[in-house]
mmCIF file of C-alpha atoms and ligand atoms in Angstrom:
data_model
loop_
_atom_site.group_PDB
_atom_site.id
_atom_site.type_symbol
_atom_site.label_atom_id
_atom_site.label_comp_id
_atom_site.label_asym_id
_atom_site.label_seq_id
_atom_site.Cartn_x
_atom_site.Cartn_y
_atom_site.Cartn_z
ATOM 1 C CA UNK A 93 13.765 9.274 -26.520
ATOM 2 C CA UNK A 94 10.986 7.091 -25.117
ATOM 3 C CA UNK A 95 7.319 7.459 -26.060
ATOM 4 C CA UNK A 96 6.197 6.701 -22.530
ATOM 5 C CA UNK A 97 7.937 6.081 -19.242
ATOM 6 C CA UNK A 98 5.952 4.567 -16.394
ATOM 7 C CA UNK A 99 7.224 5.146 -12.864
ATOM 8 C CA UNK A 100 6.324 2.313 -10.516
ATOM 9 C CA UNK A 101 5.699 -1.434 -10.634
ATOM 10 C CA UNK A 102 2.640 -1.751 -8.399
ATOM 11 C CA UNK A 103 -0.842 -2.560 -9.692
ATOM 12 C CA UNK A 104 -1.203 0.884 -11.280
ATOM 13 C CA UNK A 105 2.177 0.934 -13.037
ATOM 14 C CA UNK A 106 2.003 -2.637 -14.342
ATOM 15 C CA UNK A 107 -1.576 -2.288 -15.586
ATOM 16 C CA UNK A 108 -0.573 0.920 -17.374
ATOM 17 C CA UNK A 109 2.350 -1.041 -18.850
ATOM 18 C CA UNK A 110 0.082 -3.841 -20.126
ATOM 19 C CA UNK A 111 -2.202 -1.341 -21.868
ATOM 20 C CA UNK A 112 0.623 0.834 -23.208
ATOM 21 C CA UNK A 113 2.529 -2.206 -24.484
ATOM 22 C CA UNK A 114 -0.551 -3.624 -26.214
ATOM 23 C CA UNK A 115 -0.979 -0.192 -27.855
ATOM 24 C CA UNK A 116 2.542 -0.577 -29.321
ATOM 25 C CA UNK A 117 3.977 2.252 -27.231
ATOM 26 C CA UNK A 118 6.965 0.106 -26.186
ATOM 27 C CA UNK A 119 6.838 1.411 -22.590
ATOM 28 C CA UNK A 120 9.832 1.650 -20.305
ATOM 29 C CA UNK A 121 8.894 0.947 -16.688
ATOM 30 C CA UNK A 122 11.193 2.308 -14.020
ATOM 31 C CA UNK A 123 11.101 0.243 -10.863
ATOM 32 C CA UNK A 124 12.182 1.921 -7.669
ATOM 33 C CA UNK A 125 13.058 0.614 -4.250
ATOM 34 C CA UNK A 126 10.077 -1.769 -3.822
ATOM 35 C CA UNK A 127 9.550 -3.788 -7.017
ATOM 36 C CA UNK A 128 5.940 -4.954 -7.207
ATOM 37 C CA UNK A 129 4.784 -2.354 -4.715
ATOM 38 C CA UNK A 130 2.829 -2.867 -1.532
ATOM 39 C CA UNK A 131 0.962 -6.005 -2.624
ATOM 40 C CA UNK A 132 4.193 -7.979 -2.563
ATOM 41 C CA UNK A 133 4.060 -7.667 1.215
ATOM 42 C CA UNK A 134 0.399 -8.687 1.479
ATOM 43 C CA UNK A 135 -0.611 -12.257 2.190
ATOM 44 C CA UNK A 136 -3.880 -13.254 0.586
ATOM 45 C CA UNK A 137 -5.710 -10.814 -1.705
ATOM 46 C CA UNK A 138 -9.355 -11.837 -1.469
ATOM 47 C CA UNK A 139 -11.033 -8.947 -3.246
ATOM 48 C CA UNK A 140 -9.282 -8.734 -6.621
ATOM 49 C CA UNK A 141 -11.964 -9.726 -9.166
ATOM 50 C CA UNK A 142 -11.355 -12.975 -11.004
ATOM 51 C CA UNK A 143 -9.824 -14.950 -8.153
ATOM 52 C CA UNK A 144 -12.739 -16.627 -6.357
ATOM 53 C CA UNK A 145 -10.499 -18.307 -3.803
ATOM 54 C CA UNK A 146 -8.089 -15.353 -3.454
ATOM 55 C CA UNK A 147 -4.525 -14.963 -4.683
ATOM 56 C CA UNK A 148 -1.219 -14.399 -2.920
ATOM 57 C CA UNK A 149 -0.154 -10.728 -3.280
ATOM 58 C CA UNK A 150 3.301 -11.621 -4.571
ATOM 59 C CA UNK A 151 1.837 -14.015 -7.162
ATOM 60 C CA UNK A 152 -0.627 -11.382 -8.367
ATOM 61 C CA UNK A 153 2.177 -8.885 -8.972
ATOM 62 C CA UNK A 154 4.335 -11.544 -10.599
ATOM 63 C CA UNK A 155 1.457 -12.357 -12.981
ATOM 64 C CA UNK A 156 0.986 -8.673 -13.863
ATOM 65 C CA UNK A 157 4.689 -8.308 -14.552
ATOM 66 C CA UNK A 158 4.745 -11.392 -16.799
ATOM 67 C CA UNK A 159 1.692 -10.082 -18.640
ATOM 68 C CA UNK A 160 3.345 -6.675 -19.191
ATOM 69 C CA UNK A 161 6.590 -8.332 -20.331
ATOM 70 C CA UNK A 162 4.721 -10.566 -22.769
ATOM 71 C CA UNK A 163 3.640 -7.495 -24.747
ATOM 72 C CA UNK A 164 7.105 -5.935 -24.840
ATOM 73 C CA UNK A 165 7.377 -3.821 -21.680
ATOM 74 C CA UNK A 166 10.972 -3.059 -20.712
ATOM 75 C CA UNK A 167 12.074 -2.617 -17.092
ATOM 76 C CA UNK A 168 14.936 -0.637 -15.615
ATOM 77 C CA UNK A 169 15.849 -0.133 -11.979
ATOM 78 C CA UNK A 170 16.337 3.502 -10.920
ATOM 79 C CA UNK A 171 15.180 5.804 -8.153
ATOM 80 C CA UNK A 172 14.005 9.043 -9.744
ATOM 81 C CA UNK A 173 14.861 12.043 -7.582
ATOM 82 C CA UNK A 174 14.180 14.981 -9.911
ATOM 83 C CA UNK A 175 11.859 15.658 -12.832
ATOM 84 C CA UNK A 176 11.393 18.278 -15.547
ATOM 85 C CA UNK A 177 7.943 17.594 -16.932
ATOM 86 C CA UNK A 178 6.976 20.732 -18.832
ATOM 87 C CA UNK A 179 7.403 20.839 -22.615
ATOM 88 C CA UNK A 180 7.641 18.256 -25.374
ATOM 89 C CA UNK A 181 10.663 16.462 -23.888
ATOM 90 C CA UNK A 182 10.209 15.366 -20.299
ATOM 91 C CA UNK A 183 13.336 14.540 -18.315
ATOM 92 C CA UNK A 184 13.475 12.211 -15.327
ATOM 93 C CA UNK A 185 16.700 12.106 -13.332
ATOM 94 C CA UNK A 186 18.113 9.338 -11.170
ATOM 95 C CA UNK A 187 21.195 11.062 -9.797
ATOM 96 C CA UNK A 188 23.378 11.853 -12.836
ATOM 97 C CA UNK A 189 21.393 9.619 -15.173
ATOM 98 C CA UNK A 190 18.636 11.279 -17.234
ATOM 99 C CA UNK A 191 15.729 9.566 -19.008
ATOM 100 C CA UNK A 192 13.954 11.453 -21.821
ATOM 101 C CA UNK A 193 10.374 10.769 -22.785
ATOM 102 C CA UNK A 194 7.441 12.314 -24.632
ATOM 103 C CA UNK A 195 4.958 11.249 -21.960
ATOM 104 C CA UNK A 196 5.015 9.911 -18.453
ATOM 105 C CA UNK A 197 2.724 7.957 -16.111
ATOM 106 C CA UNK A 198 3.480 8.444 -12.433
ATOM 107 C CA UNK A 199 2.449 5.404 -10.375
ATOM 108 C CA UNK A 200 4.907 5.540 -7.501
ATOM 109 C CA UNK A 201 2.488 4.355 -4.802
ATOM 110 C CA UNK A 202 2.755 4.961 -1.088
ATOM 111 C CA UNK A 203 4.780 3.634 1.848
ATOM 112 C CA UNK A 204 3.848 2.742 5.427
ATOM 113 C CA UNK A 205 3.419 5.609 7.879
ATOM 114 C CA UNK A 206 5.421 5.381 11.108
ATOM 115 C CA UNK A 207 4.564 6.639 14.583
ATOM 116 C CA UNK A 208 7.649 8.664 15.458
ATOM 117 C CA UNK A 209 7.666 7.442 19.086
ATOM 118 C CA UNK A 210 10.817 6.620 21.116
ATOM 119 C CA UNK A 211 12.191 3.157 20.358
ATOM 120 C CA UNK A 212 10.559 2.881 16.932
ATOM 121 C CA UNK A 213 13.500 3.959 14.755
ATOM 122 C CA UNK A 214 16.076 2.301 17.027
ATOM 123 C CA UNK A 215 14.425 -1.133 16.767
ATOM 124 C CA UNK A 216 13.020 -0.873 13.227
ATOM 125 C CA UNK A 217 13.948 -3.805 11.009
ATOM 126 C CA UNK A 218 15.418 -6.831 12.729
ATOM 127 C CA UNK A 219 15.013 -5.745 16.331
ATOM 128 C CA UNK A 220 11.287 -6.167 16.670
ATOM 129 C CA UNK A 221 9.609 -3.163 15.014
ATOM 130 C CA UNK A 222 8.197 -3.780 11.552
ATOM 131 C CA UNK A 223 5.448 -2.754 9.122
ATOM 132 C CA UNK A 224 5.077 -6.114 7.398
ATOM 133 C CA UNK A 225 3.563 -9.194 9.025
ATOM 134 C CA UNK A 226 3.851 -11.196 5.811
ATOM 135 C CA UNK A 227 7.582 -10.536 5.666
ATOM 136 C CA UNK A 228 8.403 -10.887 9.350
ATOM 137 C CA UNK A 229 5.553 -12.780 11.016
ATOM 138 C CA UNK A 230 7.296 -16.154 10.981
ATOM 139 C CA UNK A 231 10.120 -14.741 13.147
ATOM 140 C CA UNK A 232 7.634 -14.363 16.016
ATOM 141 C CA UNK A 233 6.525 -17.972 16.304
ATOM 142 C CA UNK A 234 5.070 -18.719 19.780
ATOM 143 C CA UNK A 235 5.694 -15.148 20.921
ATOM 144 C CA UNK A 236 3.355 -12.328 21.988
ATOM 145 C CA UNK A 237 3.192 -9.377 19.581
ATOM 146 C CA UNK A 238 1.328 -6.069 19.278
ATOM 147 C CA UNK A 239 -0.222 -4.610 16.122
ATOM 148 C CA UNK A 240 -0.913 -0.862 16.077
ATOM 149 C CA UNK A 241 -3.811 0.573 14.064
ATOM 150 C CA UNK A 242 -7.537 0.189 13.599
ATOM 151 C CA UNK A 243 -7.968 -0.115 9.827
ATOM 152 C CA UNK A 244 -8.158 -3.052 7.430
ATOM 153 C CA UNK A 245 -4.375 -3.311 7.328
ATOM 154 C CA UNK A 246 -4.078 -3.637 11.108
ATOM 155 C CA UNK A 247 -6.804 -6.304 11.205
ATOM 156 C CA UNK A 248 -5.223 -8.175 8.311
ATOM 157 C CA UNK A 249 -1.793 -8.074 9.957
ATOM 158 C CA UNK A 250 -3.237 -9.205 13.302
ATOM 159 C CA UNK A 251 -5.135 -12.100 11.715
ATOM 160 C CA UNK A 252 -2.088 -13.199 9.725
ATOM 161 C CA UNK A 253 0.058 -13.143 12.866
ATOM 162 C CA UNK A 254 -2.334 -15.502 14.680
ATOM 163 C CA UNK A 255 -0.862 -18.260 12.465
ATOM 164 C CA UNK A 256 2.450 -17.984 14.309
ATOM 165 C CA UNK A 257 2.131 -16.004 17.504
ATOM 166 C CA UNK A 258 0.750 -17.100 20.845
ATOM 167 C CA UNK A 259 -1.087 -13.806 21.401
ATOM 168 C CA UNK A 260 -1.693 -10.696 19.282
ATOM 169 C CA UNK A 261 -2.713 -7.457 21.001
ATOM 170 C CA UNK A 262 -4.427 -5.105 18.556
ATOM 171 C CA UNK A 263 -3.744 -1.605 19.825
ATOM 172 C CA UNK A 264 -6.166 1.075 18.651
ATOM 173 C CA UNK A 265 -6.413 4.691 19.728
ATOM 174 C CA UNK A 266 -10.236 4.721 19.729
ATOM 175 C CA UNK A 267 -12.960 2.326 20.890
ATOM 176 C CA UNK A 268 -14.190 1.465 17.402
ATOM 177 C CA UNK A 269 -12.266 -0.004 14.485
ATOM 178 C CA UNK A 270 -12.043 1.865 11.177
ATOM 179 C CA UNK A 271 -11.749 -1.467 9.341
ATOM 180 C CA UNK A 272 -14.539 -2.879 7.174
ATOM 181 C CA UNK A 273 -17.122 -4.826 9.241
ATOM 182 C CA UNK A 274 -16.010 -8.230 7.899
ATOM 183 C CA UNK A 275 -12.361 -7.625 8.851
ATOM 184 C CA UNK A 276 -13.291 -6.046 12.176
ATOM 185 C CA UNK A 277 -15.510 -9.035 13.050
ATOM 186 C CA UNK A 278 -12.810 -11.523 12.142
ATOM 187 C CA UNK A 279 -10.223 -9.709 14.256
ATOM 188 C CA UNK A 280 -12.345 -9.001 17.321
ATOM 189 C CA UNK A 281 -13.765 -12.531 17.445
ATOM 190 C CA UNK A 282 -10.427 -14.325 17.044
ATOM 191 C CA UNK A 283 -9.411 -16.217 20.163
ATOM 192 C CA UNK A 284 -5.731 -15.215 19.850
ATOM 193 C CA UNK A 285 -6.426 -11.488 19.352
ATOM 194 C CA UNK A 286 -6.887 -9.239 22.367
ATOM 195 C CA UNK A 287 -8.121 -5.697 21.831
ATOM 196 C CA UNK A 288 -6.396 -2.762 23.544
ATOM 197 C CA UNK A 289 -8.980 -0.013 23.004
ATOM 198 C CA UNK A 290 -8.366 3.717 23.544
ATOM 199 C CA UNK A 291 -4.641 3.047 23.689
ATOM 200 C CA UNK A 292 -2.191 5.656 22.417
ATOM 201 C CA UNK A 293 1.282 4.247 21.671
ATOM 202 C CA UNK A 294 3.836 6.175 23.737
ATOM 203 C CA UNK A 295 7.136 4.312 23.385
ATOM 204 C CA UNK A 296 8.637 0.948 22.530
ATOM 205 C CA UNK A 297 10.773 -0.638 25.207
ATOM 206 C CA UNK A 298 13.979 -2.605 24.579
ATOM 207 C CA UNK A 299 15.462 -5.496 26.549
ATOM 208 C CA UNK A 300 19.172 -5.770 27.438
ATOM 209 C CA UNK A 301 19.940 -7.007 23.919
ATOM 210 C CA UNK A 302 18.310 -3.916 22.375
ATOM 211 C CA UNK A 303 15.302 -5.898 21.112
ATOM 212 C CA UNK A 304 11.634 -5.136 21.666
ATOM 213 C CA UNK A 305 10.200 -6.357 24.969
ATOM 214 C CA UNK A 306 7.157 -4.115 25.362
ATOM 215 C CA UNK A 307 4.926 -1.330 24.092
ATOM 216 C CA UNK A 308 4.004 1.494 26.445
ATOM 217 C CA UNK A 309 0.521 2.883 25.834
ATOM 218 C CA UNK A 310 -1.412 5.739 27.399
ATOM 219 C CA UNK A 311 -5.131 5.278 28.046
ATOM 220 C CA UNK A 312 -6.852 7.972 25.944
ATOM 221 C CA UNK A 313 -9.614 8.363 28.564
ATOM 222 C CA UNK A 314 -7.910 8.031 31.940
ATOM 223 C CA UNK A 315 -4.388 9.113 30.963
ATOM 224 C CA UNK A 316 -2.928 6.109 32.796
ATOM 225 C CA UNK A 317 0.026 4.252 31.331
ATOM 226 C CA UNK A 318 0.700 0.545 30.994
ATOM 227 C CA UNK A 319 3.204 -1.652 29.210
ATOM 228 C CA UNK A 320 1.996 -4.402 26.906
ATOM 229 C CA UNK A 321 4.672 -7.137 27.027
ATOM 230 C CA UNK A 322 5.543 -8.206 23.464
ATOM 231 C CA UNK A 323 8.494 -9.284 21.355
ATOM 232 C CA UNK A 324 7.293 -7.633 18.160
ATOM 233 C CA UNK A 325 5.519 -4.381 17.298
ATOM 234 C CA UNK A 326 3.770 -4.313 13.906
ATOM 235 C CA UNK A 327 2.821 -0.801 12.800
ATOM 236 C CA UNK A 328 -0.193 -0.549 10.461
ATOM 237 C CA UNK A 329 -1.399 3.061 10.650
ATOM 238 C CA UNK A 330 -1.754 4.033 7.008
ATOM 239 C CA UNK A 331 0.532 5.311 4.297
ATOM 240 C CA UNK A 332 2.500 8.259 2.872
ATOM 241 C CA UNK A 333 2.485 8.830 -0.911
ATOM 242 C CA UNK A 334 5.848 8.520 -2.673
ATOM 243 C CA UNK A 335 5.742 11.939 -4.294
ATOM 244 C CA UNK A 336 8.498 14.015 -2.689
ATOM 245 C CA UNK A 337 10.480 14.046 -5.982
ATOM 246 C CA UNK A 338 7.518 15.846 -7.613
ATOM 247 C CA UNK A 339 7.394 18.782 -5.183
ATOM 248 C CA UNK A 340 6.646 22.094 -6.874
ATOM 249 C CA UNK A 341 6.046 20.262 -10.164
ATOM 250 C CA UNK A 342 2.465 19.060 -9.791
ATOM 251 C CA UNK A 343 -0.366 20.187 -7.484
ATOM 252 C CA UNK A 344 -0.545 18.098 -4.309
ATOM 253 C CA UNK A 345 -2.789 18.062 -1.262
ATOM 254 C CA UNK A 346 -1.541 18.649 2.281
ATOM 255 C CA UNK A 347 -0.624 14.949 2.686
ATOM 256 C CA UNK A 348 1.403 14.854 -0.550
ATOM 257 C CA UNK A 349 -1.135 13.064 -2.792
ATOM 258 C CA UNK A 350 -1.016 14.351 -6.387
ATOM 259 C CA UNK A 351 -4.226 16.205 -7.229
ATOM 260 C CA UNK A 352 -5.351 15.461 -10.780
ATOM 261 C CA UNK A 353 -7.033 17.926 -13.099
ATOM 262 C CA UNK A 354 -10.662 18.676 -12.258
ATOM 263 C CA UNK A 355 -12.955 16.140 -13.922
ATOM 264 C CA UNK A 356 -10.274 13.466 -14.389
ATOM 265 C CA UNK A 357 -8.740 10.867 -12.094
ATOM 266 C CA UNK A 358 -5.474 10.580 -13.997
ATOM 267 C CA UNK A 359 -4.807 13.726 -16.071
ATOM 268 C CA UNK A 360 -2.481 16.240 -14.447
ATOM 269 C CA UNK A 361 -2.012 19.955 -15.080
ATOM 270 C CA UNK A 362 0.943 19.143 -17.357
ATOM 271 C CA UNK A 363 0.209 17.882 -20.884
ATOM 272 C CA UNK A 364 1.465 14.336 -21.406
ATOM 273 C CA UNK A 365 1.844 13.609 -17.688
ATOM 274 C CA UNK A 366 -0.600 11.250 -15.961
ATOM 275 C CA UNK A 367 -0.941 9.774 -12.477
ATOM 276 C CA UNK A 368 -2.322 6.441 -11.300
ATOM 277 C CA UNK A 369 -2.736 4.512 -8.077
ATOM 278 C CA UNK A 370 -1.962 5.260 -4.456
ATOM 279 C CA UNK A 371 0.279 8.284 -5.126
ATOM 280 C CA UNK A 372 -2.869 10.106 -6.249
ATOM 281 C CA UNK A 373 -5.640 8.265 -4.405
ATOM 282 C CA UNK A 374 -6.205 8.712 -0.700
ATOM 283 C CA UNK A 375 -9.817 7.547 -0.826
ATOM 284 C CA UNK A 376 -10.079 4.061 -2.349
ATOM 285 C CA UNK A 377 -6.461 2.760 -2.236
ATOM 286 C CA UNK A 378 -7.359 -0.689 -3.526
ATOM 287 C CA UNK A 379 -5.422 -2.934 -5.884
ATOM 288 C CA UNK A 380 -8.325 -2.907 -8.301
ATOM 289 C CA UNK A 381 -8.778 0.887 -8.244
ATOM 290 C CA UNK A 382 -5.037 1.345 -8.779
ATOM 291 C CA UNK A 383 -5.216 -1.062 -11.732
ATOM 292 C CA UNK A 384 -8.216 0.857 -13.091
ATOM 293 C CA UNK A 385 -6.338 4.149 -12.846
ATOM 294 C CA UNK A 386 -3.328 2.568 -14.577
ATOM 295 C CA UNK A 387 -5.597 1.503 -17.430
ATOM 296 C CA UNK A 388 -7.113 4.993 -17.702
ATOM 297 C CA UNK A 389 -3.689 6.654 -17.653
ATOM 298 C CA UNK A 390 -2.387 4.396 -20.441
ATOM 299 C CA UNK A 391 -5.428 5.031 -22.649
ATOM 300 C CA UNK A 392 -5.142 8.792 -22.071
ATOM 301 C CA UNK A 393 -1.431 8.628 -22.888
ATOM 302 C CA UNK A 394 -2.046 6.702 -26.101
ATOM 303 C CA UNK A 395 -4.665 9.240 -27.254
ATOM 304 C CA UNK A 396 -2.516 12.217 -26.309
ATOM 305 C CA UNK A 397 0.525 10.850 -28.150
ATOM 306 C CA UNK A 398 -1.628 10.171 -31.214
ATOM 307 C CA UNK A 399 -2.773 13.806 -31.204
ATOM 308 C CA UNK A 400 0.764 15.177 -31.093
HETATM 309 P P1 NAP B 591 -6.388 3.392 7.314
HETATM 310 O O1 NAP B 591 -7.708 2.845 6.896
HETATM 311 O O2 NAP B 591 -6.079 4.827 7.044
HETATM 312 O O3 NAP B 591 -6.277 3.120 8.889
HETATM 313 C C1 NAP B 591 -5.192 3.628 9.618
HETATM 314 C C2 NAP B 591 -5.444 3.312 11.087
HETATM 315 O O4 NAP B 591 -4.300 3.732 11.837
HETATM 316 C C3 NAP B 591 -6.665 4.025 11.649
HETATM 317 O O5 NAP B 591 -7.408 3.153 12.457
HETATM 318 C C4 NAP B 591 -6.049 5.153 12.466
HETATM 319 O O6 NAP B 591 -6.789 5.470 13.612
HETATM 320 C C5 NAP B 591 -4.731 4.569 12.908
HETATM 321 N N1 NAP B 591 -3.700 5.611 13.097
HETATM 322 C C6 NAP B 591 -3.286 6.554 12.211
HETATM 323 N N2 NAP B 591 -2.315 7.314 12.740
HETATM 324 C C7 NAP B 591 -2.116 6.836 13.995
HETATM 325 C C8 NAP B 591 -1.246 7.208 15.051
HETATM 326 N N3 NAP B 591 -0.373 8.215 14.908
HETATM 327 N N4 NAP B 591 -1.311 6.503 16.186
HETATM 328 C C9 NAP B 591 -2.181 5.474 16.339
HETATM 329 N N5 NAP B 591 -3.026 5.079 15.385
HETATM 330 C C10 NAP B 591 -2.991 5.756 14.233
HETATM 331 O O7 NAP B 591 -5.169 2.586 6.696
HETATM 332 P P2 NAP B 591 -5.071 1.045 6.269
HETATM 333 O O8 NAP B 591 -5.611 0.158 7.310
HETATM 334 O O9 NAP B 591 -3.661 0.886 5.844
HETATM 335 O O10 NAP B 591 -6.016 0.916 5.001
HETATM 336 C C11 NAP B 591 -5.802 1.763 3.861
HETATM 337 C C12 NAP B 591 -6.787 1.387 2.755
HETATM 338 O O11 NAP B 591 -6.467 0.101 2.243
HETATM 339 C C13 NAP B 591 -8.224 1.333 3.231
HETATM 340 O O12 NAP B 591 -9.046 1.831 2.201
HETATM 341 C C14 NAP B 591 -8.466 -0.121 3.443
HETATM 342 O O13 NAP B 591 -9.824 -0.487 3.278
HETATM 343 C C15 NAP B 591 -7.596 -0.741 2.362
HETATM 344 N N6 NAP B 591 -7.168 -2.112 2.734
HETATM 345 C C16 NAP B 591 -7.999 -3.147 2.405
HETATM 346 C C17 NAP B 591 -7.662 -4.437 2.768
HETATM 347 C C18 NAP B 591 -8.587 -5.553 2.421
HETATM 348 O O14 NAP B 591 -9.692 -5.293 1.969
HETATM 349 N N7 NAP B 591 -8.196 -6.809 2.577
HETATM 350 C C19 NAP B 591 -6.488 -4.693 3.471
HETATM 351 C C20 NAP B 591 -5.669 -3.618 3.809
HETATM 352 C C21 NAP B 591 -6.027 -2.322 3.442
HETATM 353 P P3 NAP B 591 -8.230 6.183 13.500
HETATM 354 O O15 NAP B 591 -9.174 5.117 13.050
HETATM 355 O O16 NAP B 591 -8.495 6.671 14.872
HETATM 356 O O17 NAP B 591 -8.074 7.292 12.511
#
């Protein structure tokens, strides 16, 4: 049986692993379907303390992984679909395979939210609809694309795409961006970015080859419709926590974020079970706050195990 299993290899999971490993807990980290988490699909991370000129998201996660490995963290690939967390022995199941552990840190992160409009699912991945400019931007060299959303992610995606694309239309449902002022300024003042304000995405249109050729939007004020010609649609409208495997095990809010015990960010209602990062944080959702929660969860775990 393990002393501690950490679910997730994003900033929260790997920071928890570094702390748990340095506390001689010999942690086992289970990595799911997106090793390294969301930062691996980010371009430049400019706000992680300690990197005055920024760091590539993939490199940051690679560094964290190396640091965790250096202190003895073990990694195993599995997608956990069921858990039994009550009691002294906690069981985590990946299909038929069961992992047993005395304690557990859940740091499973979140995934991109989709729109659910016609054309989106049909053309997702390879046919012009995507949620990752860093991964797919280079495929749209010298083409017109649309980015949907009004937050920091949408601005970041739009700015990144200006490196390749001839024109980026940033499609937002209101007339004011949600993004931080610095990101909003950069996006709205960029010569290659055109704003489509008050525009509600209605459907994504395919050409004869089944690939994206336009985005139909409805004007939120007048109700009129128009098609924005584009070869790529980048969706950046927020995230959904990866917590469905925990249903009816831990308290969650209406959006599926794990709700920690009152007075703690990382302690859950079940003894020996902790949460960290975006699966439990719908407010800050930053790499550094996820790392901070991972650190807290590992320290709490160490103390709890010592008490047992
Ligand atoms: P977000 O801040 O929640 O923004 C989501 C955006 O999508 C909002 O503008 C929202 O519109 C729009 N939206 C949501 N559902 C929609 C729908 N069905 N149709 C059309 N538009 C829809 O999400 P985020 O941009 O992913 O950012 C998440 C967190 O990560 C934030 O705290 C952000 O600061 C942080 N972040 C930081 C950086 C950075 O600092 N470099 C980069 C990326 C993300 P409304 O505004 O009308 O609600």
